[in-house]
Amino acid sequence: MDVTYRIEQKRQINGAFPGPKSQALAARRAKAVAAGVASSLPVYAADVDGGIIVDVDGNQLIDLGSGIAVTTVGASNPAVAKAVAEQAARFTHTCFMVAPYENYIELAEKLATITPGHFEKRAVFFNSGAEAVENAIKVARVATGRQAVVAFDHAYHGRTNLTMGLTAKAAPYKRGFGPLAPEIYRMPMSYPYREENPNISGKEAAERAILAMEKQIGGDQIAAIIIEPIQGEGGFIVPATGFLPRVAEWAKENGIVFIADEVQAGFARSGAWFASDIEGIEPDLVTVAKGIAGGMPLSGLIGRAELLDSVHGGGLGGTYGGNPVAVAAALESIKFMEEQDLAGRARQIEEQFFTRFGAIQKEVSALGDIRGRGAMVAIEFVKAGGKEPDAALTKKIAEECLAEGVLILTCGTYGNVVRLLPPLVISDELLGEAFDVLEAAIRKHA
Ligand code: PLZ
């Protein structure tokens, strides 16, 4: 990897944490910002580069979150920043539905070549992951003339009305926000660590879900099956080998649109362009966001031409979708990922993680499972001697890391998963130091 850093890549906590400036901002925030939006960090960001977040008091934290899998190429990647500035100086917005522009088309062309599937494709752009997912469902319903949508246990697809219905976890995402959208059915996932029968194969887990779909809905009633090839918020769950190909095959046999939600796993994060590539599936539709544009808000829906083109003219859109500044950032981010082989970098990180934490798992029984792919890896913590989720321990470990200057996010249906999502431009040295801090926190509390 050939990257230069603007900020010294050094972890450093100066005295009080949070410092006085962050404390002052927290007091202002309490009086101005809605209480419903929570933050992982008690400090406020001032400058971010490579693997370092500098806060307003000058503390320097190692970033293992990338703004939830977004800043894959860095949060201030110079090539992205330049493209953003140049595009903003020409025009920030026209609305593609009013005065269309070239870079939107260029990004659609580019995505057709890097997304899974050897068939003719079309793309359409939006602002958030949730919006891409909503539109995938809209397209599938028009294309099939059916209404039912299948999602899985532990799924996360967003917070808008339709997508919160697709999301599995009630608190905090759905609590009190109903009524939820109708015609959503939830099916059992392949979650190897928590299977009742530890020997169940991926194909058998797929047959379990298929039987439930046949009995509870009927294959000819289902418009779409949506699934994250690696589940994100639900706990970085990698389904058993063979699960996804069998579900996709059954979808095809029944004329059901198979949608891969690659919002979190996509764009080099999993060690391939898309996690679907590793699973050997060719989804009919793919939703993307997060890592696509170096931190600029952009999402997309890409897939089979005949599906996307089945929607009547004017049926898809939105004021800001495919904003030219965000699209310019995406084109540069993708170019950077290619030039720097960030997928290869993600595979290196995967290897370092499994070597390091695999060894610790042999000694510390609280590490129930270590899993993931690429730079999307996680540890599931359990109580000694069994598999009971230990959310309290998970929280303690994440807090300890934070106090030591390492930002680590948690996730999982049971809140007992520590997930690592470093920016792929992080140096080996800094990543190793973050692993040291995490290991020390585990050894202290587990
Ligand atoms: N699909 C697979 O991971 C967003 C959500 C964080 P938006 N994940 C982070 C939070 O608590 O809000 C996500 C995802 C998958 C869809 C989404 C939704 O993407 O850009 O947040 O709408």
Short mmCIF file of C-alpha atoms and ligand atoms in Angstrom, two decimals:
data_model
loop_
_atom_site.label_atom_id
_atom_site.label_comp_id
_atom_site.label_asym_id
_atom_site.label_seq_id
_atom_site.Cartn_x
_atom_site.Cartn_y
_atom_site.Cartn_z
CA MET A 1 0.00 0.00 0.00
CA ASP A 2 1.34 3.39 -0.99
CA VAL A 3 -0.31 6.00 1.23
CA THR A 4 1.02 9.10 2.92
CA TYR A 5 -0.54 10.47 6.07
CA ARG A 6 -1.27 14.08 6.92
CA ILE A 7 -1.68 13.37 10.64
CA GLU A 8 0.97 11.53 12.61
CA GLN A 9 -0.32 7.96 12.99
CA LYS A 10 0.05 7.92 16.75
CA ARG A 11 -2.35 7.05 19.57
CA GLN A 12 -2.32 9.65 22.32
CA ILE A 13 -4.62 10.54 25.22
CA ASN A 14 -3.79 13.84 26.95
CA GLY A 15 -5.12 13.94 30.51
CA ALA A 16 -8.88 14.10 31.01
CA PHE A 17 -10.96 12.02 28.57
CA PRO A 18 -13.32 13.43 27.42
CA GLY A 19 -11.37 16.69 27.54
CA PRO A 20 -12.83 20.13 28.33
CA LYS A 21 -13.78 21.04 24.76
CA SER A 22 -15.64 17.77 24.24
CA GLN A 23 -17.41 18.25 27.57
CA ALA A 24 -18.49 21.72 26.53
CA LEU A 25 -19.82 20.37 23.21
CA ALA A 26 -21.70 17.61 25.05
CA ALA A 27 -23.44 20.26 27.17
CA ARG A 28 -24.43 22.25 24.05
CA ARG A 29 -25.55 19.08 22.30
CA ALA A 30 -27.87 18.10 25.16
CA LYS A 31 -29.79 21.37 24.65
CA ALA A 32 -29.85 21.32 20.85
CA VAL A 33 -29.67 17.78 19.45
CA ALA A 34 -32.45 15.21 19.67
CA ALA A 35 -31.82 12.75 22.50
CA GLY A 36 -32.77 9.82 20.25
CA VAL A 37 -29.51 9.97 18.34
CA ALA A 38 -26.74 8.28 20.31
CA SER A 39 -22.96 8.39 19.70
CA SER A 40 -20.34 5.72 20.42
CA LEU A 41 -17.69 8.24 21.40
CA PRO A 42 -17.93 10.79 24.22
CA VAL A 43 -15.50 13.03 22.30
CA TYR A 44 -15.99 15.19 19.23
CA ALA A 45 -14.01 14.74 16.01
CA ALA A 46 -11.81 17.55 14.72
CA ASP A 47 -9.59 15.89 12.12
CA VAL A 48 -9.41 12.36 10.71
CA ASP A 49 -6.73 10.75 8.54
CA GLY A 50 -5.59 7.19 7.93
CA GLY A 51 -6.24 5.20 11.09
CA ILE A 52 -6.40 8.19 13.44
CA ILE A 53 -9.28 10.33 14.73
CA VAL A 54 -8.12 13.56 16.41
CA ASP A 55 -10.67 15.01 18.82
CA VAL A 56 -11.28 18.67 19.68
CA ASP A 57 -8.93 18.43 22.68
CA GLY A 58 -6.09 16.95 20.63
CA ASN A 59 -6.52 13.34 21.77
CA GLN A 60 -5.67 10.84 19.04
CA LEU A 61 -7.70 7.63 18.80
CA ILE A 62 -7.09 4.60 16.63
CA ASP A 63 -10.15 4.11 14.43
CA LEU A 64 -11.42 0.54 14.15
CA GLY A 65 -14.89 1.63 13.04
CA SER A 66 -14.51 3.68 9.84
CA GLY A 67 -17.76 5.48 10.63
CA ILE A 68 -19.48 2.08 10.45
CA ALA A 69 -17.65 0.64 7.45
CA VAL A 70 -17.73 3.81 5.37
CA THR A 71 -14.26 5.37 5.21
CA THR A 72 -12.55 2.38 3.62
CA VAL A 73 -10.20 4.66 1.64
CA GLY A 74 -9.73 7.01 4.61
CA ALA A 75 -11.88 9.87 5.89
CA SER A 76 -9.79 12.54 4.14
CA ASN A 77 -8.37 10.64 1.20
CA PRO A 78 -6.52 13.33 -0.85
CA ALA A 79 -7.74 12.03 -4.23
CA VAL A 80 -11.34 11.96 -2.99
CA ALA A 81 -11.06 15.41 -1.39
CA LYS A 82 -9.66 16.82 -4.66
CA ALA A 83 -12.42 15.27 -6.77
CA VAL A 84 -15.05 16.61 -4.36
CA ALA A 85 -13.58 20.13 -4.48
CA GLU A 86 -13.32 20.13 -8.27
CA GLN A 87 -16.87 18.90 -8.78
CA ALA A 88 -18.23 21.32 -6.16
CA ALA A 89 -16.51 24.20 -7.95
CA ARG A 90 -18.31 23.26 -11.21
CA PHE A 91 -21.76 22.39 -9.84
CA THR A 92 -22.93 20.81 -6.59
CA HIS A 93 -26.35 19.78 -7.81
CA THR A 94 -28.75 19.92 -10.70
CA CYS A 95 -30.89 16.87 -9.84
CA PHE A 96 -30.38 13.97 -12.23
CA MET A 97 -34.14 13.96 -12.86
CA VAL A 98 -33.92 17.59 -14.03
CA ALA A 99 -30.55 18.18 -15.71
CA PRO A 100 -28.66 14.89 -15.97
CA TYR A 101 -24.85 14.74 -16.01
CA GLU A 102 -22.09 12.43 -17.15
CA ASN A 103 -20.48 11.16 -13.96
CA TYR A 104 -23.72 9.43 -12.89
CA ILE A 105 -23.58 7.39 -16.11
CA GLU A 106 -19.85 6.73 -15.64
CA LEU A 107 -20.47 5.32 -12.15
CA ALA A 108 -23.30 3.11 -13.41
CA GLU A 109 -20.96 1.78 -16.12
CA LYS A 110 -18.19 1.16 -13.61
CA LEU A 111 -20.44 -0.65 -11.14
CA ALA A 112 -21.72 -2.92 -13.90
CA THR A 113 -18.15 -4.21 -14.28
CA ILE A 114 -17.29 -4.74 -10.59
CA THR A 115 -20.56 -5.99 -9.07
CA PRO A 116 -21.27 -9.74 -9.13
CA GLY A 117 -23.21 -11.22 -12.03
CA HIS A 118 -22.32 -11.85 -15.66
CA PHE A 119 -25.36 -10.28 -17.27
CA GLU A 120 -26.48 -6.93 -18.57
CA LYS A 121 -27.05 -4.49 -15.73
CA ARG A 122 -28.61 -1.16 -14.91
CA ALA A 123 -28.00 1.08 -11.90
CA VAL A 124 -29.82 3.85 -10.05
CA PHE A 125 -28.45 5.99 -7.23
CA PHE A 126 -29.82 7.22 -3.92
CA ASN A 127 -28.49 8.73 -0.69
CA SER A 128 -28.60 6.11 2.07
CA GLY A 129 -28.41 2.37 2.35
CA ALA A 130 -32.02 2.21 3.53
CA GLU A 131 -33.19 4.07 0.46
CA ALA A 132 -31.35 1.63 -1.83
CA VAL A 133 -33.00 -1.29 0.00
CA GLU A 134 -36.48 0.28 -0.26
CA ASN A 135 -36.01 0.74 -3.97
CA ALA A 136 -34.78 -2.82 -4.43
CA ILE A 137 -38.08 -4.00 -2.94
CA LYS A 138 -40.06 -1.60 -5.13
CA VAL A 139 -38.31 -2.92 -8.24
CA ALA A 140 -38.83 -6.56 -7.22
CA ARG A 141 -42.55 -5.97 -6.62
CA VAL A 142 -43.08 -4.31 -9.98
CA ALA A 143 -41.01 -6.91 -11.82
CA THR A 144 -42.80 -9.90 -10.27
CA GLY A 145 -46.25 -8.48 -9.61
CA ARG A 146 -46.00 -10.09 -6.15
CA GLN A 147 -45.90 -8.54 -2.70
CA ALA A 148 -44.29 -10.80 -0.09
CA VAL A 149 -40.73 -10.05 0.99
CA VAL A 150 -38.49 -12.40 2.93
CA ALA A 151 -35.80 -11.26 5.34
CA PHE A 152 -33.80 -13.29 7.85
CA ASP A 153 -33.17 -13.50 11.57
CA HIS A 154 -30.46 -11.03 12.70
CA ALA A 155 -30.92 -8.95 9.54
CA TYR A 156 -30.28 -5.22 9.40
CA HIS A 157 -31.55 -3.27 6.42
CA GLY A 158 -32.23 0.25 7.74
CA ARG A 159 -34.44 2.52 9.82
CA THR A 160 -37.07 3.82 7.36
CA ASN A 161 -40.54 2.32 7.66
CA LEU A 162 -40.11 -0.48 5.15
CA THR A 163 -36.50 -1.22 6.08
CA MET A 164 -37.08 -1.22 9.84
CA GLY A 165 -39.67 -3.88 9.14
CA LEU A 166 -36.99 -5.87 7.35
CA THR A 167 -34.55 -5.31 10.22
CA ALA A 168 -34.78 -8.06 12.84
CA LYS A 169 -33.86 -6.41 16.13
CA ALA A 170 -36.65 -4.59 17.95
CA ALA A 171 -34.69 -2.38 20.34
CA PRO A 172 -33.56 0.23 19.53
CA TYR A 173 -34.60 0.14 15.87
CA LYS A 174 -38.35 -0.57 15.95
CA ARG A 175 -39.51 0.08 19.52
CA GLY A 176 -42.61 2.26 19.46
CA PHE A 177 -42.21 3.20 15.79
CA GLY A 178 -45.00 1.01 14.41
CA PRO A 179 -47.12 0.19 12.57
CA LEU A 180 -44.60 -1.62 10.44
CA ALA A 181 -44.98 -2.41 6.75
CA PRO A 182 -47.02 -5.53 5.89
CA GLU A 183 -46.03 -8.58 3.84
CA ILE A 184 -42.61 -9.04 5.43
CA TYR A 185 -41.72 -12.59 6.52
CA ARG A 186 -38.73 -13.57 8.64
CA MET A 187 -36.88 -16.81 8.08
CA PRO A 188 -34.23 -18.72 10.04
CA MET A 189 -30.65 -17.75 9.23
CA SER A 190 -27.59 -19.95 9.00
CA TYR A 191 -25.66 -18.91 12.14
CA PRO A 192 -23.03 -21.63 12.51
CA TYR A 193 -21.96 -20.75 16.07
CA ARG A 194 -25.52 -20.80 17.41
CA GLU A 195 -27.03 -23.74 15.54
CA GLU A 196 -28.83 -26.23 17.77
CA ASN A 197 -27.35 -28.97 15.62
CA PRO A 198 -23.69 -27.97 15.28
CA ASN A 199 -23.26 -30.31 12.30
CA ILE A 200 -26.00 -28.78 10.16
CA SER A 201 -24.60 -27.94 6.73
CA GLY A 202 -25.20 -24.72 4.85
CA LYS A 203 -27.42 -26.57 2.41
CA GLU A 204 -29.49 -28.06 5.24
CA ALA A 205 -29.86 -24.63 6.85
CA ALA A 206 -31.07 -23.39 3.45
CA GLU A 207 -33.60 -26.24 3.18
CA ARG A 208 -34.90 -25.31 6.65
CA ALA A 209 -35.60 -21.77 5.44
CA ILE A 210 -36.99 -22.99 2.10
CA LEU A 211 -39.46 -25.32 3.81
CA ALA A 212 -40.63 -22.45 6.02
CA MET A 213 -41.05 -20.20 2.97
CA GLU A 214 -43.01 -22.86 1.13
CA LYS A 215 -45.29 -23.53 4.09
CA GLN A 216 -45.75 -20.01 5.43
CA ILE A 217 -45.86 -17.97 2.24
CA GLY A 218 -45.65 -20.05 -0.95
CA GLY A 219 -42.86 -19.64 -3.47
CA ASP A 220 -45.21 -18.13 -6.07
CA GLN A 221 -46.22 -15.32 -3.69
CA ILE A 222 -42.73 -14.05 -2.91
CA ALA A 223 -41.42 -10.99 -4.75
CA ALA A 224 -37.99 -10.89 -3.14
CA ILE A 225 -35.61 -12.53 -0.73
CA ILE A 226 -33.21 -10.01 0.76
CA ILE A 227 -30.11 -11.02 2.69
CA GLU A 228 -26.75 -9.62 3.75
CA PRO A 229 -24.10 -12.07 2.48
CA ILE A 230 -22.28 -11.33 5.75
CA GLN A 231 -24.70 -9.95 8.33
CA GLY A 232 -23.45 -6.67 9.77
CA GLU A 233 -25.34 -5.13 12.69
CA GLY A 234 -26.74 -8.56 13.57
CA GLY A 235 -23.28 -9.80 14.60
CA PHE A 236 -20.96 -10.25 11.60
CA ILE A 237 -22.56 -13.62 10.95
CA VAL A 238 -21.02 -15.55 8.06
CA PRO A 239 -23.52 -18.18 6.91
CA ALA A 240 -22.30 -21.76 6.48
CA THR A 241 -20.85 -22.56 3.06
CA GLY A 242 -23.58 -23.55 0.65
CA PHE A 243 -26.40 -21.68 2.40
CA LEU A 244 -26.53 -18.66 0.11
CA PRO A 245 -26.10 -20.57 -3.18
CA ARG A 246 -29.00 -22.89 -2.28
CA VAL A 247 -31.31 -20.03 -1.26
CA ALA A 248 -30.39 -18.18 -4.46
CA GLU A 249 -31.03 -21.30 -6.52
CA TRP A 250 -34.46 -21.83 -4.94
CA ALA A 251 -35.29 -18.15 -5.57
CA LYS A 252 -34.46 -18.63 -9.24
CA GLU A 253 -36.58 -21.79 -9.52
CA ASN A 254 -39.53 -19.85 -8.09
CA GLY A 255 -39.16 -16.59 -10.04
CA ILE A 256 -38.18 -14.70 -6.87
CA VAL A 257 -35.81 -11.74 -7.03
CA PHE A 258 -32.70 -12.49 -4.93
CA ILE A 259 -31.33 -9.28 -3.40
CA ALA A 260 -27.89 -9.13 -1.77
CA ASP A 261 -27.65 -6.23 0.67
CA GLU A 262 -23.95 -5.40 0.34
CA VAL A 263 -24.29 -2.04 2.07
CA GLN A 264 -21.87 -3.01 4.86
CA ALA A 265 -19.83 -5.83 3.30
CA GLY A 266 -19.29 -4.28 -0.13
CA PHE A 267 -16.40 -2.39 -1.72
CA ALA A 268 -13.32 -4.40 -0.75
CA ARG A 269 -14.32 -4.68 2.91
CA SER A 270 -14.75 -8.48 2.82
CA GLY A 271 -11.52 -9.08 0.92
CA ALA A 272 -13.26 -9.13 -2.47
CA TRP A 273 -15.15 -6.41 -4.31
CA PHE A 274 -18.34 -7.86 -2.84
CA ALA A 275 -18.99 -10.60 -0.28
CA SER A 276 -21.27 -12.29 -2.83
CA ASP A 277 -18.15 -12.98 -4.93
CA ILE A 278 -16.70 -15.09 -2.12
CA GLU A 279 -19.97 -16.97 -1.58
CA GLY A 280 -20.22 -17.77 -5.29
CA ILE A 281 -23.62 -16.16 -5.81
CA GLU A 282 -24.86 -13.85 -8.55
CA PRO A 283 -27.66 -11.84 -6.95
CA ASP A 284 -30.35 -10.41 -9.23
CA LEU A 285 -30.06 -7.08 -7.42
CA VAL A 286 -27.32 -5.66 -5.22
CA THR A 287 -27.69 -2.73 -2.82
CA VAL A 288 -24.58 -0.67 -2.07
CA ALA A 289 -23.74 2.37 0.06
CA LYS A 290 -21.23 3.08 2.87
CA GLY A 291 -17.78 2.29 1.40
CA ILE A 292 -18.75 3.41 -2.10
CA ALA A 293 -17.84 7.08 -1.84
CA GLY A 294 -15.13 7.71 0.76
CA GLY A 295 -17.62 9.13 3.27
CA MET A 296 -19.89 11.11 0.96
CA PRO A 297 -23.54 10.07 1.23
CA LEU A 298 -24.35 7.86 -1.74
CA SER A 299 -26.09 4.56 -2.30
CA GLY A 300 -27.00 2.51 -5.30
CA LEU A 301 -29.09 -0.32 -6.65
CA ILE A 302 -27.47 -2.38 -9.39
CA GLY A 303 -28.75 -5.50 -11.05
CA ARG A 304 -30.34 -7.31 -13.94
CA ALA A 305 -31.32 -4.92 -16.71
CA GLU A 306 -34.71 -6.54 -17.26
CA LEU A 307 -35.65 -6.08 -13.57
CA LEU A 308 -34.59 -2.45 -13.26
CA ASP A 309 -36.04 -1.62 -16.67
CA SER A 310 -39.40 -3.13 -15.74
CA VAL A 311 -40.24 -0.02 -13.73
CA HIS A 312 -42.29 2.65 -15.51
CA GLY A 313 -40.48 5.89 -16.44
CA GLY A 314 -40.44 8.28 -13.48
CA GLY A 315 -41.02 5.44 -11.00
CA LEU A 316 -37.57 5.69 -9.47
CA GLY A 317 -35.79 8.80 -8.26
CA GLY A 318 -35.36 11.42 -5.56
CA THR A 319 -34.03 14.98 -5.40
CA TYR A 320 -30.47 14.18 -4.36
CA GLY A 321 -29.98 10.61 -5.58
CA GLY A 322 -26.62 10.30 -7.34
CA ASN A 323 -25.53 13.77 -6.31
CA PRO A 324 -22.61 14.75 -8.59
CA VAL A 325 -20.22 15.58 -5.73
CA ALA A 326 -20.89 12.21 -4.06
CA VAL A 327 -20.54 10.45 -7.41
CA ALA A 328 -17.19 12.17 -8.06
CA ALA A 329 -16.05 10.89 -4.65
CA ALA A 330 -17.23 7.38 -5.54
CA LEU A 331 -15.32 7.29 -8.84
CA GLU A 332 -12.12 8.32 -7.04
CA SER A 333 -12.70 5.89 -4.16
CA ILE A 334 -13.19 2.96 -6.51
CA LYS A 335 -10.09 3.95 -8.49
CA PHE A 336 -8.09 4.12 -5.25
CA MET A 337 -9.35 0.70 -4.14
CA GLU A 338 -8.22 -0.74 -7.47
CA GLU A 339 -4.84 0.99 -7.59
CA GLN A 340 -3.99 0.15 -3.99
CA ASP A 341 -5.53 -3.35 -4.06
CA LEU A 342 -7.56 -2.64 -0.93
CA ALA A 343 -9.30 -6.01 -1.24
CA GLY A 344 -5.85 -7.59 -0.85
CA ARG A 345 -5.21 -5.30 2.11
CA ALA A 346 -8.48 -6.51 3.68
CA ARG A 347 -7.32 -10.12 3.29
CA GLN A 348 -4.05 -9.27 5.07
CA ILE A 349 -6.01 -7.77 7.94
CA GLU A 350 -8.18 -10.90 8.08
CA GLU A 351 -5.09 -13.07 8.39
CA GLN A 352 -3.54 -10.91 11.10
CA PHE A 353 -6.80 -10.93 13.05
CA PHE A 354 -7.33 -14.70 12.94
CA THR A 355 -3.70 -15.44 13.82
CA ARG A 356 -3.76 -13.10 16.78
CA PHE A 357 -7.22 -13.74 18.21
CA GLY A 358 -7.28 -17.42 17.27
CA ALA A 359 -4.36 -17.89 19.66
CA ILE A 360 -6.12 -15.93 22.42
CA GLN A 361 -9.33 -17.93 21.89
CA LYS A 362 -7.43 -21.11 22.80
CA GLU A 363 -6.62 -19.60 26.21
CA VAL A 364 -9.68 -17.49 27.05
CA SER A 365 -13.03 -19.27 26.99
CA ALA A 366 -15.01 -16.00 26.87
CA LEU A 367 -14.07 -15.78 23.18
CA GLY A 368 -16.94 -17.97 22.03
CA ASP A 369 -16.48 -17.38 18.34
CA ILE A 370 -14.16 -15.39 16.12
CA ARG A 371 -15.40 -14.85 12.60
CA GLY A 372 -15.78 -12.59 9.62
CA ARG A 373 -14.03 -11.93 6.36
CA GLY A 374 -11.46 -9.37 5.28
CA ALA A 375 -11.51 -6.27 7.42
CA MET A 376 -15.01 -7.13 8.67
CA VAL A 377 -14.12 -9.37 11.58
CA ALA A 378 -15.54 -9.92 15.05
CA ILE A 379 -15.35 -11.67 18.39
CA GLU A 380 -18.50 -13.05 20.04
CA PHE A 381 -18.17 -13.04 23.84
CA VAL A 382 -19.87 -15.66 26.01
CA LYS A 383 -19.96 -16.64 29.67
CA ALA A 384 -17.34 -19.20 30.66
CA GLY A 385 -18.18 -22.82 30.05
CA GLY A 386 -21.10 -22.28 27.66
CA LYS A 387 -22.52 -20.11 24.94
CA GLU A 388 -24.59 -17.67 26.98
CA PRO A 389 -24.03 -14.23 25.43
CA ASP A 390 -22.03 -11.85 27.63
CA ALA A 391 -23.10 -8.34 26.66
CA ALA A 392 -21.77 -6.84 29.90
CA LEU A 393 -18.26 -8.15 29.25
CA THR A 394 -18.45 -6.94 25.64
CA LYS A 395 -19.38 -3.46 26.80
CA LYS A 396 -16.58 -3.43 29.40
CA ILE A 397 -13.99 -4.45 26.82
CA ALA A 398 -15.15 -1.81 24.32
CA GLU A 399 -15.08 0.85 27.08
CA GLU A 400 -11.62 -0.18 28.21
CA CYS A 401 -10.33 0.08 24.63
CA LEU A 402 -11.88 3.50 24.29
CA ALA A 403 -10.27 4.73 27.53
CA GLU A 404 -6.96 3.56 26.06
CA GLY A 405 -7.59 5.44 22.81
CA VAL A 406 -8.93 2.71 20.54
CA LEU A 407 -12.40 3.11 19.02
CA ILE A 408 -14.12 -0.26 18.82
CA LEU A 409 -17.77 -0.82 17.90
CA THR A 410 -20.04 -3.55 19.18
CA CYS A 411 -22.98 -5.27 17.47
CA GLY A 412 -25.08 -8.42 17.49
CA THR A 413 -28.63 -9.44 18.30
CA TYR A 414 -27.43 -10.17 21.85
CA GLY A 415 -25.08 -7.16 22.04
CA ASN A 416 -22.13 -9.47 22.70
CA VAL A 417 -20.02 -8.96 19.61
CA VAL A 418 -16.98 -6.72 19.25
CA ARG A 419 -16.54 -5.89 15.57
CA LEU A 420 -13.50 -4.52 13.85
CA LEU A 421 -13.92 -2.36 10.75
CA PRO A 422 -10.63 -0.51 10.32
CA PRO A 423 -10.13 1.86 7.42
CA LEU A 424 -8.17 -0.15 4.86
CA VAL A 425 -5.50 2.56 4.74
CA ILE A 426 -4.52 1.91 8.38
CA SER A 427 -0.83 1.01 8.81
CA ASP A 428 0.19 -2.43 10.07
CA GLU A 429 1.91 -0.76 12.99
CA LEU A 430 -1.19 1.09 14.14
CA LEU A 431 -3.42 -1.94 13.61
CA GLY A 432 -1.02 -4.09 15.65
CA GLU A 433 -1.09 -1.52 18.44
CA ALA A 434 -4.91 -1.53 18.43
CA PHE A 435 -4.86 -5.34 18.61
CA ASP A 436 -2.48 -5.06 21.61
CA VAL A 437 -4.94 -2.78 23.39
CA LEU A 438 -7.88 -5.08 22.61
CA GLU A 439 -5.94 -8.12 23.78
CA ALA A 440 -5.00 -6.41 27.05
CA ALA A 441 -8.63 -5.41 27.64
CA ILE A 442 -9.75 -9.00 27.01
CA ARG A 443 -7.12 -10.40 29.36
CA LYS A 444 -8.05 -7.87 32.04
CA HIS A 445 -11.81 -8.40 32.00
CA ALA A 446 -12.50 -11.88 30.56
N1 PLZ B 1 -28.09 -2.46 5.04
C1 PLZ B 1 -26.46 -4.19 5.59
O1 PLZ B 1 -25.43 -2.31 7.44
C2 PLZ B 1 -26.47 0.36 7.80
C3 PLZ B 1 -26.54 1.33 10.65
C4 PLZ B 1 -26.21 2.03 11.88
P1 PLZ B 1 -28.09 3.55 5.95
N2 PLZ B 1 -25.71 -0.12 8.89
C5 PLZ B 1 -25.35 0.80 9.93
C6 PLZ B 1 -27.41 2.54 12.58
O2 PLZ B 1 -27.54 2.20 13.75
O3 PLZ B 1 -28.20 3.27 11.97
C7 PLZ B 1 -27.02 -0.64 6.82
C8 PLZ B 1 -26.47 -1.93 6.69
C9 PLZ B 1 -27.03 -2.82 5.78
C10 PLZ B 1 -28.63 -1.24 5.13
C11 PLZ B 1 -28.12 -0.29 6.02
C12 PLZ B 1 -28.76 1.05 6.07
O4 PLZ B 1 -27.89 2.02 5.57
O5 PLZ B 1 -27.13 4.27 5.06
O6 PLZ B 1 -27.77 3.68 7.42
O7 PLZ B 1 -29.50 3.87 5.64
#
